[in-house]
Coordinates of C-alpha atoms in Angstrom, one line a residue:
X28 CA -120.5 190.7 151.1
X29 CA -122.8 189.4 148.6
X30 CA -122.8 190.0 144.8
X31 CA -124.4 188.2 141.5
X32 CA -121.8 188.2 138.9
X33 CA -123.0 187.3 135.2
X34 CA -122.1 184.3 133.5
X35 CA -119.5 183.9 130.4
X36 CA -120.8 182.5 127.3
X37 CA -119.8 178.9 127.1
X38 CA -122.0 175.3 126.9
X39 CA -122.1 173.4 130.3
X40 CA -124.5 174.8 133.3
X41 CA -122.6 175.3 136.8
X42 CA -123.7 176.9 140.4
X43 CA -120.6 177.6 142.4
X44 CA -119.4 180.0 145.0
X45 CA -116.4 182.0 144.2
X46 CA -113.9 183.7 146.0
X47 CA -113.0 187.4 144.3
X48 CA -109.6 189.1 144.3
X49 CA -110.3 191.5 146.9
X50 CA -111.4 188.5 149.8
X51 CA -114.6 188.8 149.7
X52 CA -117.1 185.9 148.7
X53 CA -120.4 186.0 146.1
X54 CA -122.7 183.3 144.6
X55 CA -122.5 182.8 140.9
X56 CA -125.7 182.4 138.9
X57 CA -125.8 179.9 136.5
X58 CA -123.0 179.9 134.1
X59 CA -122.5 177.7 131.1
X60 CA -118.8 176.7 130.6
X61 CA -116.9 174.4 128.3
X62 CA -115.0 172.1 130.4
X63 CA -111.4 173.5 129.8
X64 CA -112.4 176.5 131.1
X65 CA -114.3 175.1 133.6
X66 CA -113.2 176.6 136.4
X67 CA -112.2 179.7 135.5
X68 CA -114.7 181.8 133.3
X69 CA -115.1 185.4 135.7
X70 CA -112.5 188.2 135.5
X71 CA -110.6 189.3 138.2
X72 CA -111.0 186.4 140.7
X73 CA -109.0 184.1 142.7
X74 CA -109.3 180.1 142.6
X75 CA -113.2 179.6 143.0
X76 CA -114.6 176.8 145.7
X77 CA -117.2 174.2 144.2
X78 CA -119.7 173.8 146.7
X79 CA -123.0 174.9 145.8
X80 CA -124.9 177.5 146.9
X81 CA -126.8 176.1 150.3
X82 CA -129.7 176.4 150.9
X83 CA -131.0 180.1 152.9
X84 CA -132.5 177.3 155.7
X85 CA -129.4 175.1 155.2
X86 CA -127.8 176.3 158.5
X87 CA -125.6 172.6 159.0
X88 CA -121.7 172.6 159.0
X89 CA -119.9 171.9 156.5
X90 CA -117.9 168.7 157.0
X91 CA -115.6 168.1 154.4
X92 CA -114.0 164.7 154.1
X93 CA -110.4 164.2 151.9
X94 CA -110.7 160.4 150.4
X95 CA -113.3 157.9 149.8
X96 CA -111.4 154.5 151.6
X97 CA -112.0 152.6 154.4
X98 CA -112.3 155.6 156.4
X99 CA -113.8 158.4 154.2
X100 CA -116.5 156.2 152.9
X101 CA -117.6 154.6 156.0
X102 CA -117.7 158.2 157.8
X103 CA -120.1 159.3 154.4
X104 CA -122.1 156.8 155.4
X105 CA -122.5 157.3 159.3
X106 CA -122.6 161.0 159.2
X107 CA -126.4 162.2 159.9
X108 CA -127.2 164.5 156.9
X109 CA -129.5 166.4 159.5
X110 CA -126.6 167.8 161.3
X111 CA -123.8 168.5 158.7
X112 CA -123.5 169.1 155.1
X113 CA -121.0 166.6 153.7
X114 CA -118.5 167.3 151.0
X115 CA -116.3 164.5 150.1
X116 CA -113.1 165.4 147.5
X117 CA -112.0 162.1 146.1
X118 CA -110.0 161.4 142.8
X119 CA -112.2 159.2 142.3
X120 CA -116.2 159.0 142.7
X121 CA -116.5 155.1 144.3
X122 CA -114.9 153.4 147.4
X123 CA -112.9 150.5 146.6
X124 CA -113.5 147.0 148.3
X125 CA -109.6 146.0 148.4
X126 CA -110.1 142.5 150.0
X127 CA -111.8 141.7 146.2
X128 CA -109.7 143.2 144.1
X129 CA -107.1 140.0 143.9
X130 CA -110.2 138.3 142.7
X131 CA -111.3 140.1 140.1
X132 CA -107.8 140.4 139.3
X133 CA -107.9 136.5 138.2
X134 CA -111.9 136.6 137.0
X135 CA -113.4 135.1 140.0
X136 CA -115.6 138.6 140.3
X137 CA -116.2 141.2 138.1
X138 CA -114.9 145.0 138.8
X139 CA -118.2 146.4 139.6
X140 CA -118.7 144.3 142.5
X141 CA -115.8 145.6 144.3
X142 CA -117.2 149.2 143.9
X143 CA -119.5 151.4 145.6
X144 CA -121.2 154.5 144.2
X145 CA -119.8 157.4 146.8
X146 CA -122.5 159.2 145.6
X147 CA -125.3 157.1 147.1
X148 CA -123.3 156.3 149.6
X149 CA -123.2 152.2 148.7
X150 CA -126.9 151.8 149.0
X151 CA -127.1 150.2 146.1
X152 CA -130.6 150.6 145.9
X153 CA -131.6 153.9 143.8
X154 CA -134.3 153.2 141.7
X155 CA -136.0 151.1 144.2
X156 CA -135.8 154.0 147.0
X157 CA -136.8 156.5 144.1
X158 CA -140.3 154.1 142.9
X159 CA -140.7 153.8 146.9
X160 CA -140.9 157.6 147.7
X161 CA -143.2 158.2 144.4
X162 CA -145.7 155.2 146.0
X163 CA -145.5 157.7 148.8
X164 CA -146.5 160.4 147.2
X165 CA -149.6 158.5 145.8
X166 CA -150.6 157.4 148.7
X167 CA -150.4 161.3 150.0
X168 CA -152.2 162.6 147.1
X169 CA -154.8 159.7 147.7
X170 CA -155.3 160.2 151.9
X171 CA -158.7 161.1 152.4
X172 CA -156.6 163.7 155.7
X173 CA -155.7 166.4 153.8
X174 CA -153.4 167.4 156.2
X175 CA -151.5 164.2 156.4
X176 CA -148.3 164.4 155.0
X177 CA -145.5 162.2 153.9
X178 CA -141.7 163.8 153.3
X179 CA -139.7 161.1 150.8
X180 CA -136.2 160.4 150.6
X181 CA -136.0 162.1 147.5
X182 CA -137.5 164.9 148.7
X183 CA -135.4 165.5 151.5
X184 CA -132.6 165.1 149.4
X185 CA -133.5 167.6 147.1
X186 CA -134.3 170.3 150.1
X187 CA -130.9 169.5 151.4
X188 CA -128.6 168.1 149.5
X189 CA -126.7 165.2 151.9
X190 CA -123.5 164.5 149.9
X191 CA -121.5 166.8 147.8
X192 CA -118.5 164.7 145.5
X193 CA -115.4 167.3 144.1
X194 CA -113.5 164.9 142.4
X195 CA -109.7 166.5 143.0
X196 CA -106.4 165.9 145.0
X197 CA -106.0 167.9 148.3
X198 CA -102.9 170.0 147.6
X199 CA -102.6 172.1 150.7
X200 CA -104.8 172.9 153.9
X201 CA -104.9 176.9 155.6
X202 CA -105.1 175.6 159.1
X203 CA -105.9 179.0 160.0
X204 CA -108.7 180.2 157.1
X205 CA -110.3 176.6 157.1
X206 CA -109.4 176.5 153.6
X207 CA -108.3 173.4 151.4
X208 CA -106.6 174.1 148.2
X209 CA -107.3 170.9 146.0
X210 CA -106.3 170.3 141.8
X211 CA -109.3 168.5 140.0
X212 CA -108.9 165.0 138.4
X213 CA -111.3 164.8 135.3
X214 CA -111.0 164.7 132.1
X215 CA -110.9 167.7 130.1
X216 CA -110.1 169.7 133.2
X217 CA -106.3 171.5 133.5
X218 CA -105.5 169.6 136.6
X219 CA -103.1 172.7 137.4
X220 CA -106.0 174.4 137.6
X221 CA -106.2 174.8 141.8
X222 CA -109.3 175.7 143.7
X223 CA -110.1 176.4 147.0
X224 CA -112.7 174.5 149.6
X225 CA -113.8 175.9 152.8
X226 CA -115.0 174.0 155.8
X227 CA -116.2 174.1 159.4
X228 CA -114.6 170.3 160.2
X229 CA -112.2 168.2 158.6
X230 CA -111.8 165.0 158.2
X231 CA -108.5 163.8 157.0
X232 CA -108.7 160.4 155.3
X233 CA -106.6 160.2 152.4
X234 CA -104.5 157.0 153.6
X235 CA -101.4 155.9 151.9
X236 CA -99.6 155.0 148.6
X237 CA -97.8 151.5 147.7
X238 CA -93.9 151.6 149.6
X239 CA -91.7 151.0 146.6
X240 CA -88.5 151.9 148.9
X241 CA -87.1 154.2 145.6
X242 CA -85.9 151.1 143.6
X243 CA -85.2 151.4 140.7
X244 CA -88.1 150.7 138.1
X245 CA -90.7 149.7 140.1
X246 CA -93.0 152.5 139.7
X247 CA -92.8 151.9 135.6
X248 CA -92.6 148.1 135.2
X249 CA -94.3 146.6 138.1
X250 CA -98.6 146.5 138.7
X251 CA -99.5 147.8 142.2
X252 CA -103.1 146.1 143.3
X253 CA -104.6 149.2 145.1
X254 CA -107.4 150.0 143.1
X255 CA -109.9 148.3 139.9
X256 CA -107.5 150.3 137.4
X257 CA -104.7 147.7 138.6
X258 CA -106.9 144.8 138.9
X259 CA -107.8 145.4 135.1
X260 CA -104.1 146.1 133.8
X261 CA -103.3 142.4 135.9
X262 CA -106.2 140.6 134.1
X263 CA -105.2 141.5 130.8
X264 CA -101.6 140.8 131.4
X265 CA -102.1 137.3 132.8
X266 CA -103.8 136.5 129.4
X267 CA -101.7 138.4 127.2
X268 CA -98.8 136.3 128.6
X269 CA -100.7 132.7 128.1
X270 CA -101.5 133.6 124.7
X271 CA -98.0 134.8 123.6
X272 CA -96.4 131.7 124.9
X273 CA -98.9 129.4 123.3
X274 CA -97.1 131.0 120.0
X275 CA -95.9 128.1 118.2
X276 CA -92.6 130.1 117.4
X277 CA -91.8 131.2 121.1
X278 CA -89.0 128.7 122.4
X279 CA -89.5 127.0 125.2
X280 CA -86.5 129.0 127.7
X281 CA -88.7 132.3 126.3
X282 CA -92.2 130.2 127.5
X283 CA -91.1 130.1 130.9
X284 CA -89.8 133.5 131.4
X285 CA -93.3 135.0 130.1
X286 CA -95.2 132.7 133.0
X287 CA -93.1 133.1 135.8
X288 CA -95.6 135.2 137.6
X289 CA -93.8 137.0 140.5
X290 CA -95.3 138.9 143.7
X291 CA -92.9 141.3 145.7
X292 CA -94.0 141.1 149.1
X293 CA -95.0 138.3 151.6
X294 CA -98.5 139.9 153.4
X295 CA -101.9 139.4 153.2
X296 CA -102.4 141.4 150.0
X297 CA -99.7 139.3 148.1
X298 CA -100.7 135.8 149.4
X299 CA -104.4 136.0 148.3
X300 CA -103.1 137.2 144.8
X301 CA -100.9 134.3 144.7
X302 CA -103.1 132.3 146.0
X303 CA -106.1 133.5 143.1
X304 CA -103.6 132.9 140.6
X305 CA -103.1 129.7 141.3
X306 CA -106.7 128.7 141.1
X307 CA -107.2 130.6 137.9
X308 CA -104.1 128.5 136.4
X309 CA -105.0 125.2 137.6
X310 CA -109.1 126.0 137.6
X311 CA -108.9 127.2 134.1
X312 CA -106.0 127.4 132.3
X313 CA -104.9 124.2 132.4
X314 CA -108.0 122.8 130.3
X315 CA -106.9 125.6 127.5
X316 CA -103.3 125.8 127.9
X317 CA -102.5 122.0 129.0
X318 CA -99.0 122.0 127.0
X319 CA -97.8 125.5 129.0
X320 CA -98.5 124.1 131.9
X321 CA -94.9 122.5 132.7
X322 CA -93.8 126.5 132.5
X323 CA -96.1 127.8 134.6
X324 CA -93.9 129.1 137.7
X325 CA -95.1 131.4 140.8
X326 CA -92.4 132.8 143.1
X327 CA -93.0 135.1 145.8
X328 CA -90.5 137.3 147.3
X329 CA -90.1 138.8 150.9
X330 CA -87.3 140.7 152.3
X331 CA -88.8 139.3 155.7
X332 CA -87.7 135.8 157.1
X333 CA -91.5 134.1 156.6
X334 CA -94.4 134.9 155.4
X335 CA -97.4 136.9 156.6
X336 CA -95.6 138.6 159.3
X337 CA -99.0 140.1 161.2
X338 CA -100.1 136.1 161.7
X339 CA -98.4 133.9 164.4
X340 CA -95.6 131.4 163.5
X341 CA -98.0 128.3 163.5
X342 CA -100.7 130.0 160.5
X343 CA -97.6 131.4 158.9
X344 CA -95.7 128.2 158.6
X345 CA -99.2 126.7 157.7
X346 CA -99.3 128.6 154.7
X347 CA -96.0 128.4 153.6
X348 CA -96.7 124.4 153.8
X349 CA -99.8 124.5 151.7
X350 CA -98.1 126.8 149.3
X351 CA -95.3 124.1 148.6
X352 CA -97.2 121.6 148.1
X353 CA -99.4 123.4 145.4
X354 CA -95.5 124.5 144.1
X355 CA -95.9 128.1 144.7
X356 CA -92.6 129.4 145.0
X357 CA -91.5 131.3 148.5
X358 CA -88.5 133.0 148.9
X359 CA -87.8 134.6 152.2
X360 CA -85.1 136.6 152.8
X361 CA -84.3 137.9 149.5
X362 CA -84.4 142.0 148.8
X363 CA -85.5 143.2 145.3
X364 CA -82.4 145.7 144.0
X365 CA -84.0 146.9 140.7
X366 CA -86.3 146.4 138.0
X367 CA -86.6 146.0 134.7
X368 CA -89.4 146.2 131.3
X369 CA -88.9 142.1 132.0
X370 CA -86.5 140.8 134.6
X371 CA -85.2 142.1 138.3
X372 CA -82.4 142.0 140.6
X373 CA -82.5 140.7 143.5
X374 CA -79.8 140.3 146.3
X375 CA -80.8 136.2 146.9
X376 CA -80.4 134.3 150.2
X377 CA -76.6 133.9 150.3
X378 CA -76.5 137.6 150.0
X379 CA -75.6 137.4 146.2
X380 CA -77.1 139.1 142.6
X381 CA -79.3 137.0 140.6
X382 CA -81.2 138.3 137.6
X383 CA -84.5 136.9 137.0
X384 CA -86.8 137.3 134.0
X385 CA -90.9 137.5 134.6
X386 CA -93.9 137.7 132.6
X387 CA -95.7 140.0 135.5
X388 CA -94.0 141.2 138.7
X389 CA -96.9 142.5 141.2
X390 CA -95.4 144.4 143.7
X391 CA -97.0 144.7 147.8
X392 CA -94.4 145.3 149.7
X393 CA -96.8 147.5 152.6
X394 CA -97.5 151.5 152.7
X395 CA -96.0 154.9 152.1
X396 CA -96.7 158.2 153.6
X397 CA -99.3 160.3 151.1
X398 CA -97.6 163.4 150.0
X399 CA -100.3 165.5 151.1
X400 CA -99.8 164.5 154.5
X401 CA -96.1 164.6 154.3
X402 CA -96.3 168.4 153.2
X403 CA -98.7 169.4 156.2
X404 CA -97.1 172.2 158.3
X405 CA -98.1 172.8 161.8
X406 CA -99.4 169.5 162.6
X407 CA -97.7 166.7 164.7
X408 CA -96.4 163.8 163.0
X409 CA -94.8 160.7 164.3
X410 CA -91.5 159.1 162.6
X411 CA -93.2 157.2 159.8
X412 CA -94.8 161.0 158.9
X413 CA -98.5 159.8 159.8
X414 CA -100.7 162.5 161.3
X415 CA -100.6 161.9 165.5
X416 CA -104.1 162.4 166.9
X417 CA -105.4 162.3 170.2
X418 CA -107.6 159.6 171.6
X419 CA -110.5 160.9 170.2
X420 CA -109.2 161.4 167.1
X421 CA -108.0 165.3 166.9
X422 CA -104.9 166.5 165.1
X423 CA -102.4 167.4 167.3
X424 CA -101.2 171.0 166.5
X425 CA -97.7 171.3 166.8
X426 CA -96.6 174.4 169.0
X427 CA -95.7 178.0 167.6
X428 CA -92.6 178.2 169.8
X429 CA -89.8 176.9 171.9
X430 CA -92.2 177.2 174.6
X431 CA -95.5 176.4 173.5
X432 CA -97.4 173.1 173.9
X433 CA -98.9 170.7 171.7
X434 CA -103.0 170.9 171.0
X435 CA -105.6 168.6 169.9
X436 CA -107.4 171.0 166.8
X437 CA -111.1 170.8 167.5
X438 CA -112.1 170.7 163.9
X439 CA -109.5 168.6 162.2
X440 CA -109.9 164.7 162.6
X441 CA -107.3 162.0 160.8
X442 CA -108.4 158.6 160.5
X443 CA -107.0 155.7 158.3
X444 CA -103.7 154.6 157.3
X445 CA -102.3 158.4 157.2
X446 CA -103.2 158.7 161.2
X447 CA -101.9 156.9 164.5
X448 CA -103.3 157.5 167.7
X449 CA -100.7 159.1 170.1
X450 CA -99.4 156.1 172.9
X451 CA -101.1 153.5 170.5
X452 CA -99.6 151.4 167.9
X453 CA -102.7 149.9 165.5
X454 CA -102.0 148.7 162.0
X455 CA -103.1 150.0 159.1
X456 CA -105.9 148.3 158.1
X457 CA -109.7 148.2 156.7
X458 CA -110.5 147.4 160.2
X459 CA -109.2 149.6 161.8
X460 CA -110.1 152.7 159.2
X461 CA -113.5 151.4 159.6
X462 CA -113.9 151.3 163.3
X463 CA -112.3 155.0 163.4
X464 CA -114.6 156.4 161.1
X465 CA -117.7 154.5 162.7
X466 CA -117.0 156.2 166.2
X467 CA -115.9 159.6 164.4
X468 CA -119.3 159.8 163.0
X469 CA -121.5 158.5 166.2
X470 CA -119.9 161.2 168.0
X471 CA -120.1 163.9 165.6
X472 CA -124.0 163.0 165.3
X473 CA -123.8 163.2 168.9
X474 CA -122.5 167.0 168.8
X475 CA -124.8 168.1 166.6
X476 CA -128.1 166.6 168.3
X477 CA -126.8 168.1 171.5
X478 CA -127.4 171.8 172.7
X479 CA -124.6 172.5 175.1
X480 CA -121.2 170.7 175.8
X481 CA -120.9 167.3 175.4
X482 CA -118.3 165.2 176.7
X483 CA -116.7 162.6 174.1
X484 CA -115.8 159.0 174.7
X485 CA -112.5 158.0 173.8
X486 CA -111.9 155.4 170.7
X487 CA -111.5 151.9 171.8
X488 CA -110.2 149.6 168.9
X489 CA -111.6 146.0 169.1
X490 CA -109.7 143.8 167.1
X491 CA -111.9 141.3 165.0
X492 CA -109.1 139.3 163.8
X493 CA -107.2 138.6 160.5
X494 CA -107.8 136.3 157.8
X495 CA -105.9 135.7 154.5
X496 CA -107.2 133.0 151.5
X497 CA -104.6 130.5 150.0
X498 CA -106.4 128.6 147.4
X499 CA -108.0 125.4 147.1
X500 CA -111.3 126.5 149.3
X501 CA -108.0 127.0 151.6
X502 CA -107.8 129.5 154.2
X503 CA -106.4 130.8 157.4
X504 CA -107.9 133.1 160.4
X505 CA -106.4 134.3 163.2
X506 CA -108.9 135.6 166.0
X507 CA -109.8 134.5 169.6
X508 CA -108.5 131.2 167.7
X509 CA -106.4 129.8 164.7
X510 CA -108.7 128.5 162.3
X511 CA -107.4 126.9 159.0
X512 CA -108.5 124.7 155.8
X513 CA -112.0 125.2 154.7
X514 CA -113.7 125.9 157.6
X515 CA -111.2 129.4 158.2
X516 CA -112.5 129.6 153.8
X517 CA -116.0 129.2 154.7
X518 CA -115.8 132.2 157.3
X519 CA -113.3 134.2 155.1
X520 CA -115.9 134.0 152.5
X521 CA -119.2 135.3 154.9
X522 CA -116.9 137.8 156.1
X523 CA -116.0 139.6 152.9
X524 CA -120.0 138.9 151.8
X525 CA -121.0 140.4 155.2
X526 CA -118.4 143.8 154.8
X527 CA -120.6 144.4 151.3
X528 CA -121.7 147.5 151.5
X529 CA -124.7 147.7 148.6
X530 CA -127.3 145.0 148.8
X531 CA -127.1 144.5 145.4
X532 CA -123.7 143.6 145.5
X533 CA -124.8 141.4 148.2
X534 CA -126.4 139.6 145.6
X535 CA -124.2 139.6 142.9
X536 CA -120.9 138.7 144.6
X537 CA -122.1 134.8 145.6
X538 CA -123.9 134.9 141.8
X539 CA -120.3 135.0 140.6
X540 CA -119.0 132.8 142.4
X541 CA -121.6 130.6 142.0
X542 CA -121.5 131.1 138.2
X543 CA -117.8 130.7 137.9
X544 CA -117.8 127.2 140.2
X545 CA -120.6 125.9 137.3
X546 CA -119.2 127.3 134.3
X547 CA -115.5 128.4 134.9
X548 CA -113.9 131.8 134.7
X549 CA -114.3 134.1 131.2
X550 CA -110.5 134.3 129.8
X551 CA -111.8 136.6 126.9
X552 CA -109.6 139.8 126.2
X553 CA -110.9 142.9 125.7

């Protein structure tokens, strides 16, 4: 049934398709709003979806995608606009490049460069596409063939739209109605405020949180390095503690506890943050703090026996060598019991209580089911509550009885760190999220170019090795070799420059660090 229902009197312009009491669905003509009402100005109705209205020749699916990681960001980016109608619902409206964010952390990069815009999709290249496609259009205008035509980006963009962005949290998914039931996340909105989302396919993306293992504290007093929020909050912690132990009236027992630096957690995430903050301390620091540097102490902390547990021993005990020798801290073996505003317990290496007081405790202690997967009923989920696909990547449906058997759903993918692949163990990483949501895409392109059945290849992992940066022009890579010093630094770096997405990041990311080797990292506070 179709309806026009009139606007409410309010400020801000929105098209939207709602969902009335009675079940049946209308188009909404324009209605102003004022954002604390913005989603719910018409009488009588239940939560209203966001999409806008399509287009009458718009006859795609409707794909939506829940995240914008590794995963949901490379699968905006592969999915043929010709063939589905993407609608991506993110708290957030840019994909985060995690391998950078221990660097900005420290100053090497600025935060923009380890963004992408989700909304155009990491190209990166806007206003050039946009003077492009109106040199086009000139050209048209100019042909001496009148019936020579030329159809710009722009304007194919504007004919059907290729990327929609709700910026919410998935609450709940109606297996059965195709309906996602998701709680916006902007300001000025009543993030109570739910609101439904149908689609034809899903694509389940929303990976994982930070595993703080329900200690005590650690959610209020420790920084998490998962997104540029936490990079930020780091940043301006490192120099808020430099510059309130360079008070001549802080004693020197007080110096030391506000620069002993300490990362929870012995992986790849935590050693390249140590490893950053080292070369920000003895790169910079040092030349404007040279009397703190005598209290300067880094100590990481790992529950496991050595360090980067996903390398072999010889890389691992590698690292752990270079990191003595530049005085970096290790200790193995030791479980964090609780935190505190300034100082934790921990159960040491004889198996005894030892209080220790820090300036910044930075915790990465590996991954945590997302709640929104956890609270998924009907689905299969293996012991560590990630979603169990097949091998092409469909949710298993768990059966409706005793006697029932599982399914793979046909329009329901998971991909990322919330998903494993059933008789497959892969680890959750960018790699792998990529390489999921690369094939996802080819094949779905593939579906919707063909006319009758098509038979779908199975996902095939290749494993391009692991790499991890210890300072110094330092690093190590593990791949159809081990590869260490500056050579394994030299390929870490191309690597990471080569994964940019944007082009002009491309460009800015070796700017930086070309600008920070000549003039030295900016310590200002703002």
């Amino acid at each position: 049934m179709l309806c026009t229902l009139k606007p409410t009197s309010a400020t801000t312009r929105v098209l939207g398709r709602v969902k009335l009491a009675s079940g049946a669905r209308c188009y909404a003509t324009e209605a102003p709003q004022t954002s604390t009402a913005l989603l719910r100005n018409y009488e009588g109705m239940s939560p209203s979806t966001v999409l806008s209205k399509p287009n009458e020749q718009d006859s795609r699916k409707t794909v939506v995608i829940l995240g914008s990681g590794w995963g949901g960001f490379n699968m905006i980016r592969n999915l043929d606009p010709r063939y589905y109608r993407c609608v991506v619902v993110s708290p957030r409206s840019y994909f985060v490049f995690t391998p950078l964010l221990a660097s900005t952390a420290v100053g090497t990069l600025e935060f923009r460069v380890a963004t992408e815009s989700i909304r155009d999709k990491g190209k990166g290249w806007r206003k050039l596409s946009d003077s492009l496609d109106s040199f086009l259009q000139t050209i048209k205008l100019r042909s001496a063939n009148a019936d020579h035509k030329i159809t710009s980006q722009k304007a194919h963009e504007l004919r059907l739209p290729t990327l929609e962005l709700v910026q919410a949290v998935a609450r709940t998914v109606d297996l059965e109605k195709k309906e996602i039931t998701v709680a916006p996340r902007i300001e000025g909105v009543d993030p109570n405020e739910n609101f439904v989302v149908p689609y034809d396919k899903l694509v389940i993306a929303v990976g994982s949180y930070s595993q703080t293992f329900n200690i005590k504290g650690v959610k209020e007093h420790a920084f998490f390095l998962k997104d540029v929020a936490d990079a930020r909050k780091i940043r301006k912690r490192i120099l808020e503690r430099f510059e309130a132990a360079n008070l001549f009236i802080v004693p020197e027992e007080q110096k030391r506890e506000l620069l002993n630096f300490c990362i929870v957690g012995g992986g790849p995430t935590g050693i390249e943050f140590a490893a950053e903050l080292h070369d920000l301390i003895h790169d910079d620091m040092q030349f404007y703090y040279p009397s703190l540097m005598p209290f300067v102490q880094i100590t990481i902390f790992d529950v496991a026996k050595k360090i980067l547990g996903s390398f072999d021993d010889k890389l691992s005990s590698y690292a752990e060598t270079y990191f003595t020798r530049q005085h970096i801290n290790i200790r193995t073996g030791v479980s964090v019991q609780e935190v505190g505003p300034d100082s934790l317990r921990v159960k040491n290496e004889k198996g005894e209580d030892e209080v220790m007081k820090y300036g910044l405790l930075v915790w990465s202690t590996g991954l945590a089911p997302n709640p929104f997967v956890q609270s998924m009923d009907g689905v299969v989920k293996d012991k560590r509550s990630s979603l169990v696909t097949d091998d092409e990547l469909h949710v298993m449906r768990a059966p409706k009885d005793t006697n029932g058997t599982e399914t793979a759903d046909p329009d329901i993918y998971a991909i990322g760190d919330c998903a494993q692949i059933r008789g497959q163990v892969l680890p959750a990483t960018a790699q792998v999220a990529s390489q999921k949501a690369i094939y996802l895409a080819k094949e779905l392109n593939k579906e919707g170019r063909a006319a009758g059945d098509l038979v779908h290849s199975p996902f095939k992992f290749k494993n391009r090795g692991i790499m991890a940066y210890l300072g110094g022009w330092r690093a190590i890579m593990q791949g159809d070799a081990a590869i260490t010093g500056r050579t394994a630094w030299l390929l870490w770096r191309g690597a990471y420059l080569s994964m940019c997405v944007s082009f002009k990041n491309k460009i800015l990311i070796p700017t930086y660090w070309f600008a920070n080797w000549i003039f030295g990292r900016d310590i200002s506070r703002f």
